[in-house]
Amino acid sequence: MTSPPHDPAPATPTASALGEAIESSVFSFLQHRIRDVIFVLEVTPPERYRFIYVNAAFEATTGIPPSAVVGKWVEEVIPPESIALVRMNYRRALDSGASVHWDEISEYPTGRKVGEVTVTPVPAADGKGSMLIGTVHDVTERHQAQARLGELEERSRLALEAAGAGSFDWHAADNLVFVSEKCRQLLGFASDSYDLDTLKLPRLVHPDELPLALSTLAGLRAGATDTFSLELRMRHLYGHWIWLRCQGRAMRGADGRLARVFGACSDITRAKEAEEAMERASLVFAHSSDAIAISDSAGRIIMINPGFTRMRGYERDEIIGQTGEVYDAGMEREGRHEALRLQALQTGHAQGEVWSRHKDGHPIAEQRSLTAVRVADGAVRHYIEIASDITKAKKDEELLWRQANYDSLTGLPNRHLFLDRLRQAIRNTHRGEHPAFSLLYIDLDQFKEVNDTLGHPVGDQLLKEAAQRLLRCTRETDTVSRIGGDEFTVLLVDLDSLDNEDPHVIERVAHDIIRAMSEPFLIEGETLHVSASIGVTHFPADGGDADSLLKHADQAMYAAKHLGRNRFAYFSPAMQARAQERRRTSEELRQAIAREELQVHYQPIVELATGRIVKAEALVRWRHPERGWVSPVEFIPLAEETGLIFDIGEWVFRTAVTDAARWLGEGREIQVSINVSPLQIAKGGTSFARCMDFLASQRLPRHAIVVEVTEGTLLQHDRNVEERLRELEEYGLALALDDFGTGYSSLSYLQQYRFEFLKIDRAFVGNMQTGSRQLALCRTIIAMAHTLDMRVISEGIADEQAAELLRNAGCDYGQGFYFHQPMPAASFEALLRARDLPARH
């Protein structure tokens, strides 16, 4: 130890001698008087231990004199059965540099000894080695007493288990709980002991009883009580809960502190379940919303619950002693109530829907069950009647049926009920109950435009008025249905009773409907005009089943539309042939994608001021192996109907982007436009995402690709459309509004979306003359577009005069056969080279 500054004067020899005498005296006292064994070991490499000192207590404890120990190796002194434990703990002390404690049981000349051993490492005085100083406290007598106590506890445990209970023993010092085999069986424990750490209690004890368990534990620790008895649920190893009754007594040490708790536990799950079942039955009876009545074998009521009074209005004093006839009388024909009672008498149980009467007289629809309770000899002792009020459910069921079968807007039968009546009419005809019948399929022309321009509320009012007009054109025996959107059907049956003097009954009804629909609709101050296109089919001539009849009527309706609308058309086999041809073309189109029959052609777009080719529109073409070139006017609508437009559109997009990337990589300044179907924008989903990912991978300059969308795309008022168009801008694509002027030409679109180009439809350009209305409209569109910072592309330029007029009107770009027809990519590349647009290096 380092001396502090200003050390005091050195001790006199007399004082030093006195200190040494005191130290020697204390050491001699410890050596001869202390009852614990003290020993010192010298530690020598590689790992050997030699006794260099033992006190007098060593001989008293072991019967071995110090002279037979000092200078000996531990293997020569310590019994063989203990040497491995001893050496392990010596090494622990040396490795950790701290004291190590353990209990050791060894056989010595004085007998079997149990000692609490402690060793502490101490560096040697010369600093070249280490020593271990150890003590041994003899606890043999205590150990023997514990063994005797264990025997007593084992006898107690056996007695408890003989009585069907398990025992447990909690040692407060180390917080360990020892459980008997019976306890292990009750709870499924794998071990006979576990740590009663409070963190584990929530996993063992049910949350409802956990506060009680914790408070009991705290009371035992605090000395507030020495006994306890409680019932609680504990979790079995398999996860389910079991009820236990636990009782015990605390054992305290001399200092009054809790030492152990010994107790017993027994499984009371079945008793608890029976008790809870009785409570539940009582609660159900008292609080059930159902009416419950218990009657004797003669049917006289002896007990009712409050639900009975709430449902039927009778108080207890008014109904006890009466029979069910009080509320059943006259409410069911053919003895339905008595039939339930007879069935319960025969089979023990019966249930069904019946009607009863409330005390105030109003009827009640019931779901009733009746159970016969029998005694040992089989005689009926009681009847238990349970009834639920289903009056509202019956009304709701009727409402649901109406909602499932009638159109909520017009009140007409819907598609489901119409098909049911159509199939019924077919069955009746087969049975000869009425002659052949006819079906009219009606679609309102121009309705979509009304809906899109004036909104759905106005459209709904128009549909309601149209439904009333249809009803006025037909009889009560006919079925007028709305089968979806603006489509209606009329099922005309019993045609022989319409007007036997009129040989053209169907024509008369169809003309009445067309005339009624042609009259103006006055809705919310607006005068609206629509018309009707009607398809007519007859059964059985035009179809032998409901699906065929309806499909053919639909085909006839489309034929009426193609003939100019506001008329009717009969179904003919030629219509079916055309429909089959469309299906065949659709299948061939599907195969065309896989067979690589589709091509992308490019129609150049020139800058009108210079005649220079600066843009091109990508157009899909189909070369059929047998039919040759198939017009896009024919196959694009089919692709949209069948969903193939997504695959075709994605292929066209990837092809056009690839070609544009190649041309731009060669240094050719060209901008490629791609037409996108409204379906691709509104419902493209994953196809749209793949296109955008592919575009990003090509790293094209911003606005190298133009996406052309039609006004029809914008008319859908779909949030997906808005999001997709904004995404196109974010990905660096320019937007062009195609076919401007053929739709509604709403300026709100131009304000809502950022279009870079506006394309004038070819309908305004054909036959354009100086001073014509077409030219005036084109000038107006061009001026408006330039004011809104858009450039204008005119389609369908067929001659030099139209090109010159548009150039003078300020139109930016021109496209049409006057300049170039659509051509394959290789031809377009050759044209670029021929028009002196060399690649820059």
Coordinates of C-alpha atoms in Angstrom, one line a residue, residues 64 81 86 94 103 231 263 286 360 434 527 535 604 627 733 741 817:
I64 CA -6.7 -36.6 9.8
E81 CA -15.4 -39.3 -5.2
V86 CA -12.9 -29.9 -6.0
L94 CA -8.4 -19.0 -10.3
D103 CA -21.5 -28.0 -1.0
E231 CA -59.3 -21.5 -6.1
G263 CA -49.3 -27.3 0.5
A286 CA -83.6 -15.2 -16.7
D360 CA -102.9 -7.3 -27.3
H434 CA -99.9 -21.3 -73.6
T527 CA -85.7 18.4 -72.2
G535 CA -84.3 -6.9 -80.9
P604 CA -44.9 9.9 -90.7
R627 CA -57.5 -13.4 -95.3
L733 CA -44.2 10.9 -71.8
G741 CA -64.0 17.6 -82.0
F817 CA -52.0 10.0 -97.3

